[in-house]
Short mmCIF file of C-alpha atoms in Angstrom, two decimals:
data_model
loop_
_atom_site.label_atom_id
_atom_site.label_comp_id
_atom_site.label_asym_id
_atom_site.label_seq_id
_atom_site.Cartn_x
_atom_site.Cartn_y
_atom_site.Cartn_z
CA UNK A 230 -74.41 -19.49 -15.22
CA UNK A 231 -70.85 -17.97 -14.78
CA UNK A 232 -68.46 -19.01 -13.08
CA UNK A 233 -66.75 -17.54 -10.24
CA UNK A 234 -63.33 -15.49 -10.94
CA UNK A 235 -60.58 -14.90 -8.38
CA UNK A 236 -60.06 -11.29 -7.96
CA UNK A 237 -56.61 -10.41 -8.60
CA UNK A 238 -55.13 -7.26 -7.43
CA UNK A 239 -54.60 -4.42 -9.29
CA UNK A 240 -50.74 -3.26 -10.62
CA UNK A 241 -50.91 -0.22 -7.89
CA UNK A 242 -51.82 -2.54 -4.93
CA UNK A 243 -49.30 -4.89 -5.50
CA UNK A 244 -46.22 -2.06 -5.94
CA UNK A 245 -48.01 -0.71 -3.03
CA UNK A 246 -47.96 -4.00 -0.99
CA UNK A 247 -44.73 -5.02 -2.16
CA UNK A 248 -42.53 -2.07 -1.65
CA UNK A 249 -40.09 -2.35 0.98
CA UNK A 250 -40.71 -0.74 3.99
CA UNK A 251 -38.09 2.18 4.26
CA UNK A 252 -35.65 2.37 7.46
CA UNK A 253 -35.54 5.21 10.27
CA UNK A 254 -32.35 6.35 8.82
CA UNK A 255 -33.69 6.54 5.19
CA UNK A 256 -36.78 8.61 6.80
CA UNK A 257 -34.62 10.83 8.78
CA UNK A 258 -31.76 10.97 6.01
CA UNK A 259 -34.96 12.62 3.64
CA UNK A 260 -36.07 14.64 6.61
CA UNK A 261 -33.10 16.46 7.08
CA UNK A 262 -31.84 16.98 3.61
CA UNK A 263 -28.18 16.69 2.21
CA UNK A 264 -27.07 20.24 3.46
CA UNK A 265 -28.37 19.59 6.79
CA UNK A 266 -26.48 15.98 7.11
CA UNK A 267 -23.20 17.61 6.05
CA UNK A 268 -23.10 19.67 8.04
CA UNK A 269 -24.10 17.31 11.11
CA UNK A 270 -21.19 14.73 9.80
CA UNK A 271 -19.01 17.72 10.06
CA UNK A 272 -19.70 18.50 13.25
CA UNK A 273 -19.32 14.55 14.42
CA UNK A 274 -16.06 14.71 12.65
CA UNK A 275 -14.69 17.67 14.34
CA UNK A 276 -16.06 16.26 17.85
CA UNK A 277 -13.83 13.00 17.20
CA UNK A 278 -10.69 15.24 16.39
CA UNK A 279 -10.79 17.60 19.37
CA UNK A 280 -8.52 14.92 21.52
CA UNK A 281 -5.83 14.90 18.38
CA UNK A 282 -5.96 18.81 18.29
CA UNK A 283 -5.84 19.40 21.55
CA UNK A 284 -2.69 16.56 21.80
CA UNK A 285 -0.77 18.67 18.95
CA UNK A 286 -1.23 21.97 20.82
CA UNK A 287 -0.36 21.31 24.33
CA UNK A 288 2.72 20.15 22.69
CA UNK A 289 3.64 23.05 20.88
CA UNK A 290 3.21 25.07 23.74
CA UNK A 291 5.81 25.61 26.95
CA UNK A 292 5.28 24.14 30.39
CA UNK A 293 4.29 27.04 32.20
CA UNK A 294 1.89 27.77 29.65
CA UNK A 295 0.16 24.27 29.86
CA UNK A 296 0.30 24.34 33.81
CA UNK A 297 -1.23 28.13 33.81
CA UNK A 298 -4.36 27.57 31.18
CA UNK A 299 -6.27 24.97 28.72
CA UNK A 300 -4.92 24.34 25.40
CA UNK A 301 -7.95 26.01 23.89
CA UNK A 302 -6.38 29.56 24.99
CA UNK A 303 -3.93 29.02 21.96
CA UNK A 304 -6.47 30.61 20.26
CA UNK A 305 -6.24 33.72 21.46
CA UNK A 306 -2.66 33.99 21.97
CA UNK A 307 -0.84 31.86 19.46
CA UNK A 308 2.54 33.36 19.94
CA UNK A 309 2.62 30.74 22.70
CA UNK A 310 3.42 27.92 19.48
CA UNK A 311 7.15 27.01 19.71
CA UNK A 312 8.81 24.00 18.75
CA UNK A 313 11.33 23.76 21.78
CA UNK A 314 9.26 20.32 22.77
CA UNK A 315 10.35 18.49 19.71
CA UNK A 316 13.86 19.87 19.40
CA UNK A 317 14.23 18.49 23.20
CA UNK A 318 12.23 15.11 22.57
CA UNK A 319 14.48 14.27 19.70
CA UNK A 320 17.53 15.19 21.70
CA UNK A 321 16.82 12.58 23.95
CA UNK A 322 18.65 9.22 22.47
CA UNK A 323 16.44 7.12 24.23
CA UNK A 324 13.06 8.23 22.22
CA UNK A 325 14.95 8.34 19.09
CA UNK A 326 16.33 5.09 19.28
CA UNK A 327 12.48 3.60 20.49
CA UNK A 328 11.11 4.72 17.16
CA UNK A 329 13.46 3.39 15.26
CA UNK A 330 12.91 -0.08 17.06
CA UNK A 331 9.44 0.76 16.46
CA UNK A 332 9.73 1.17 12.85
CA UNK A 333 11.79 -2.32 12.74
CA UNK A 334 8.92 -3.98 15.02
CA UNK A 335 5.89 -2.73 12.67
CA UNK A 336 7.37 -2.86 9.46
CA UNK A 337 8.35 -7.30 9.70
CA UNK A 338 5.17 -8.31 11.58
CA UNK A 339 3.16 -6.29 9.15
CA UNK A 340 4.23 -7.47 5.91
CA UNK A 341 4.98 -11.31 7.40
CA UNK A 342 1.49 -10.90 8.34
CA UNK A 343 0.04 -10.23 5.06
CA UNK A 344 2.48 -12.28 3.29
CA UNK A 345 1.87 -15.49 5.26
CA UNK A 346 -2.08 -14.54 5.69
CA UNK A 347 -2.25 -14.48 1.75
CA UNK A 348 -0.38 -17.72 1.37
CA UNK A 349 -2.56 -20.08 3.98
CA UNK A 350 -6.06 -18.49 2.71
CA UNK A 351 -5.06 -19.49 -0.93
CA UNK A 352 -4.29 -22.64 0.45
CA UNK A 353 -7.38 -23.01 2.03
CA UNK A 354 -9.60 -21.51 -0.83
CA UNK A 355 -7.95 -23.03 -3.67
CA UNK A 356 -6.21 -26.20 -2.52
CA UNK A 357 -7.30 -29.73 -1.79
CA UNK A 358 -5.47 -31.56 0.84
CA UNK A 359 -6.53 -33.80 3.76
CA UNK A 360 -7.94 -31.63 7.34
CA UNK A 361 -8.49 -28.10 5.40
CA UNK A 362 -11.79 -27.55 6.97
CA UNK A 363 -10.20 -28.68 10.33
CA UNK A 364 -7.64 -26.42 9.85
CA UNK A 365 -10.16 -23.37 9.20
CA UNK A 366 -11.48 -24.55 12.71
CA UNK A 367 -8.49 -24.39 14.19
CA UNK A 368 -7.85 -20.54 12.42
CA UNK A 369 -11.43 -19.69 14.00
CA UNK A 370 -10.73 -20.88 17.36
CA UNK A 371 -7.10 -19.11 17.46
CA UNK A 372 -9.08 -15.92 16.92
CA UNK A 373 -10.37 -16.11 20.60
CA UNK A 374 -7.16 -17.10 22.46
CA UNK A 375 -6.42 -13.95 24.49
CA UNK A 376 -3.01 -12.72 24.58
CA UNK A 377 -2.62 -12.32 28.23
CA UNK A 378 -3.19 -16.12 28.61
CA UNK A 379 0.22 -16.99 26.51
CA UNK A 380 2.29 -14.24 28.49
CA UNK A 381 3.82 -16.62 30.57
CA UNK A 382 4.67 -19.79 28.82
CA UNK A 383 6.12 -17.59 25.78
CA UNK A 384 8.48 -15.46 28.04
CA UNK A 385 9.43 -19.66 28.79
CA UNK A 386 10.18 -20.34 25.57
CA UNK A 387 11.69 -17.30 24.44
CA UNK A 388 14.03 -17.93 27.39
CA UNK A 389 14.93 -21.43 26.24
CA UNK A 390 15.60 -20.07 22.81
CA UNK A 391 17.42 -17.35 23.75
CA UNK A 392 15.46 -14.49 22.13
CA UNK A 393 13.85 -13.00 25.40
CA UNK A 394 14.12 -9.32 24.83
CA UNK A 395 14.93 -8.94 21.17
CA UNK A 396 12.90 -7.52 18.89
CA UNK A 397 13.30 -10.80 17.02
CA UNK A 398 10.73 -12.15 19.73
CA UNK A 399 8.62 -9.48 19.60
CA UNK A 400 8.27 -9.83 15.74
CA UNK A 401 7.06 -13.23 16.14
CA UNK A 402 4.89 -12.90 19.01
CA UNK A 403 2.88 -10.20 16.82
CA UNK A 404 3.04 -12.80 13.51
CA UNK A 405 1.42 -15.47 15.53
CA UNK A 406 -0.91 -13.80 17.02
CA UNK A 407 -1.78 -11.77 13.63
CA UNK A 408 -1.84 -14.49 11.71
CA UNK A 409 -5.24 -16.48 12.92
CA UNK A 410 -7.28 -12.73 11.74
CA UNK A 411 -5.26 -12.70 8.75
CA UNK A 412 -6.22 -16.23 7.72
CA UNK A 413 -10.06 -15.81 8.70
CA UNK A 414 -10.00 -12.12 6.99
CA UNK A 415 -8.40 -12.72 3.20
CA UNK A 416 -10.10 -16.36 2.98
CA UNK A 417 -13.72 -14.83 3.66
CA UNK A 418 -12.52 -12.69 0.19
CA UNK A 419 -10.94 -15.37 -1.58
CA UNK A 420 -14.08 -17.24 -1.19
CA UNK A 421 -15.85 -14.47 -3.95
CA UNK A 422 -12.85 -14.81 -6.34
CA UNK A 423 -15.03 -16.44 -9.50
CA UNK A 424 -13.00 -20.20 -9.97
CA UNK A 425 -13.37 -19.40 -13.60
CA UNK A 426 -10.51 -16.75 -13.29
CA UNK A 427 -8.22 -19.15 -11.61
CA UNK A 428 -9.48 -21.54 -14.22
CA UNK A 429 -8.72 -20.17 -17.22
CA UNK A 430 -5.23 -19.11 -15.78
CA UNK A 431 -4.35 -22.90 -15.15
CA UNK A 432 -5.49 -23.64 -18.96
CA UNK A 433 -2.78 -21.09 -20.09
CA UNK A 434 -0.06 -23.21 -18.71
CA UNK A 435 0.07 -21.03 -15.00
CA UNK A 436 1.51 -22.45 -12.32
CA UNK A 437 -0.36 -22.14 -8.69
CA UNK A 438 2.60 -19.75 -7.22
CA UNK A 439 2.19 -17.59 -11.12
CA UNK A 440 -2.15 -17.73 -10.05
CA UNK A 441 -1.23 -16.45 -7.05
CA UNK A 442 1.28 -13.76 -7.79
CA UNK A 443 -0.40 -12.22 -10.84
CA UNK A 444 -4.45 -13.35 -10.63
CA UNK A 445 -5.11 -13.50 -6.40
CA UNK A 446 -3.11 -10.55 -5.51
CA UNK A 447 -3.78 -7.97 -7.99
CA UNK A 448 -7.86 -8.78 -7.18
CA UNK A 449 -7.31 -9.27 -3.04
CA UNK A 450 -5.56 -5.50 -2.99
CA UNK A 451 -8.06 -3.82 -1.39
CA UNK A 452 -8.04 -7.12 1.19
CA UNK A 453 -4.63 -6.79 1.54
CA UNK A 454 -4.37 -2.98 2.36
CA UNK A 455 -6.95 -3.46 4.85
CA UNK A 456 -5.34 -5.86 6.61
CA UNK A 457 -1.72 -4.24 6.23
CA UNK A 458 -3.61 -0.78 7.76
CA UNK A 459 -5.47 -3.04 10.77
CA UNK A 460 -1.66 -5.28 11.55
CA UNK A 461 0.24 -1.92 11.53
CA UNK A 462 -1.71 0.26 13.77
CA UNK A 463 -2.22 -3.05 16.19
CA UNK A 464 1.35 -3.57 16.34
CA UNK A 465 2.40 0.28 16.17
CA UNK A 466 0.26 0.75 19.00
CA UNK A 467 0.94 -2.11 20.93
CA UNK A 468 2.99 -1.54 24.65
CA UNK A 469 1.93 -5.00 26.64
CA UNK A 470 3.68 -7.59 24.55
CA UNK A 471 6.82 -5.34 24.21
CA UNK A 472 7.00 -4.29 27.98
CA UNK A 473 6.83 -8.37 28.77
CA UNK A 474 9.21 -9.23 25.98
CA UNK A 475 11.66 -6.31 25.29
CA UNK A 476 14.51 -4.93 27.17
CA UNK A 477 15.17 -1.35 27.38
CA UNK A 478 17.72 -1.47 24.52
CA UNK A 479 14.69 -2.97 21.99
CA UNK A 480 12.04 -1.27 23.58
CA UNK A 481 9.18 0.19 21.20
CA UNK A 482 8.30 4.11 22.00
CA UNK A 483 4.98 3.38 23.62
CA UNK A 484 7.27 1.77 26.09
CA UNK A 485 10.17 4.49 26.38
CA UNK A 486 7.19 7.47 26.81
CA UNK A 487 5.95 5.34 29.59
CA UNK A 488 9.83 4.72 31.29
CA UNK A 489 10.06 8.87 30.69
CA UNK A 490 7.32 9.62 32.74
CA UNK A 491 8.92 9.04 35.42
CA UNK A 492 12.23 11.36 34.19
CA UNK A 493 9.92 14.00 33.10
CA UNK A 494 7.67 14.34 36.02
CA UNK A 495 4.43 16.02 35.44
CA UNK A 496 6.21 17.85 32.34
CA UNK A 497 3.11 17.33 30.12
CA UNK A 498 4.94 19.12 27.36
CA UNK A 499 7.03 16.70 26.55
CA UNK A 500 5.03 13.73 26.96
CA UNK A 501 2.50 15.07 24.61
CA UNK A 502 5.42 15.59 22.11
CA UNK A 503 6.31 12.18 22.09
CA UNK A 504 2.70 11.23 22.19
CA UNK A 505 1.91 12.88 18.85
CA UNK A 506 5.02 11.64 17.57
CA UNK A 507 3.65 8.14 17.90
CA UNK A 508 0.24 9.48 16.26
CA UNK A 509 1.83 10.65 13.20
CA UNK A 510 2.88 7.44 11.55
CA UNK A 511 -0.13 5.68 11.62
CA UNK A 512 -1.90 8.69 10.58
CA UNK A 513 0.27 8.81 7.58
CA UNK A 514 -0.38 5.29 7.03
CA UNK A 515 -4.23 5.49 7.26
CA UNK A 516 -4.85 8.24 5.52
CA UNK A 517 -2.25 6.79 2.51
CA UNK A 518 -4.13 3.56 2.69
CA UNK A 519 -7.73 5.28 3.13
CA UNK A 520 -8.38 4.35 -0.55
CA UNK A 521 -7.77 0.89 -0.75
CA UNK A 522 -9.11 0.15 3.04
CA UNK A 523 -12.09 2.10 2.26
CA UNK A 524 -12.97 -0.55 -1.00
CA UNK A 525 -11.73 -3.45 0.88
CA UNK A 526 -14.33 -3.05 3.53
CA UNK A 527 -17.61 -2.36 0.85
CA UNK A 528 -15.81 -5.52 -1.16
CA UNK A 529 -16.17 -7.44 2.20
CA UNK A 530 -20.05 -6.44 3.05
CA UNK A 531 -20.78 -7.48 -0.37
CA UNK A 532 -19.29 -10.59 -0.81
#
């Protein structure tokens, strides 16, 4: 009498049964073929830049030609190009003096930012003291505190200390409100640093601040650029903490375009001018940083 076998599938119903299921996009991505999705991603891409082309040409072009057709008619007539918006925008001391306060707004809370940021998620990674995981609370529940809510009793402060519209306020408003994202961002990618690197440092005689300098930051780079890239544009961008907290002498250029609209007028010329003029820096910045922000966000999904 024999005895009963379980029947065990074969090797092409389990790779059968077992394969992953593929995704919509995978299906369509196969569907439509490299060429095809090129050229689609193209298109997308354009799409998103019509606003920025658009911006440039209206102000290379004159006010009557701006209040008598569309931007798009450049095309057919681009004699209309001139530079006479620029050479008037930077003419005008105000502007010229807002970027530079600009410039020394961005450039402090930016690297104080990453600086600081780097520092406290070291200290929180690598460091054993009393209350660090109630501090990374505390950095977590920072990150929802809305800025409009600490408007009021900062412009108190700042009064009592006597840095209401400096940049010096400014500068530290953006720090401590940068700081909490900073913290949660470059500790979430300190976590994946393998302790056997910081390890084998310490057993050559390295010091924590000698780890830090020459093991943590050369790895975190892509981290750090990514944050440096998201602080900058933030704080480039930024008009509502320097219209509360800056007087017109420290005021930032998203705040002197907005106090020239009402010298200009309607003179969309020149407003688009100074517009662009804002876009360019953080463009340059992106696009120099594309490398290292591009790495530091695949690092970060696969960590």
């Amino acid at each position: 009498m024999s005895t009963p076998t379980r029947s065990t599938p074969s090797v092409v119903e389990v790779s059968v049964s077992g394969a992953p299921r593929r995704g919509a996009v995978s299906r369509l991505v196969d569907r439509l073929g490299n060429g095809t999705l090129q050229c689609v991603l193209v298109l997308i891409a354009l799409f998103w830049m019509t606003p920025v082309v658009g911006l440039l040409l209206v102000s290379l072009r004159s006010e009557s030609a701006n209040t008598n057709s569309g931007w798009w008619t450049i095309l057919l007539e681009p004699t209309e190009l001139t530079l006479n918006n620029y050479e008037r925008l930077l003419d005008n001391q105000v502007v010229l003096q807002s970027f530079l306060n600009t410039v020394y707004i961005s450039v402090p809370s930016t690297v104080l930012v990453v600086f600081i940021g780097a520092l406290a998620a070291y200290a929180l990674v690598w460091l054993d003291f009393p209350g660090r995981d109630w501090v990374m609370v505390g950095v977590v529940g920072l990150l929802v505190l809305p800025i409009q809510a600490s408007l009021i009793p900062i412009s108190q402060m700042y009064g009592a200390m006597g840095i209401f519209g400096s940049i010096t306020g400014v500068i530290l408003f953006h720090v401590a409100f940068g700081l909490p994202f900073a913290v949660f961002l470059l500790r979430n990618f300190f976590v994946g640093i393998p302790r056997d690197l910081l390890e084998a440092a310490r057993m050559d005689g390295a010091g924590e601040w000698r780890i830090f300098r020459k093991v943590v930051l050369p790895v975190a780079r892509p981290a750090l650029a990514s944050l440096a890239v998201f602080q900058f544009l933030w704080v480039w961008n930024d008009m509502l903490v320097a219209l509360v907290f800056t007087s017109p002498d420290a005021a930032p250029l998203t705040v002197a375009l907005r106090s020239q609209l009402r010298q200009f007028g309607s003179n969309i010329d020149l407003l688009a001018s100074g517009a662009f003029l804002s876009m360019v820096v953080p463009l340059v910045v992106f696009f120099a940083f594309q490398r290292y922000f591009v790495q530091g966000v695949f690092a970060g999904s696969t960590k």
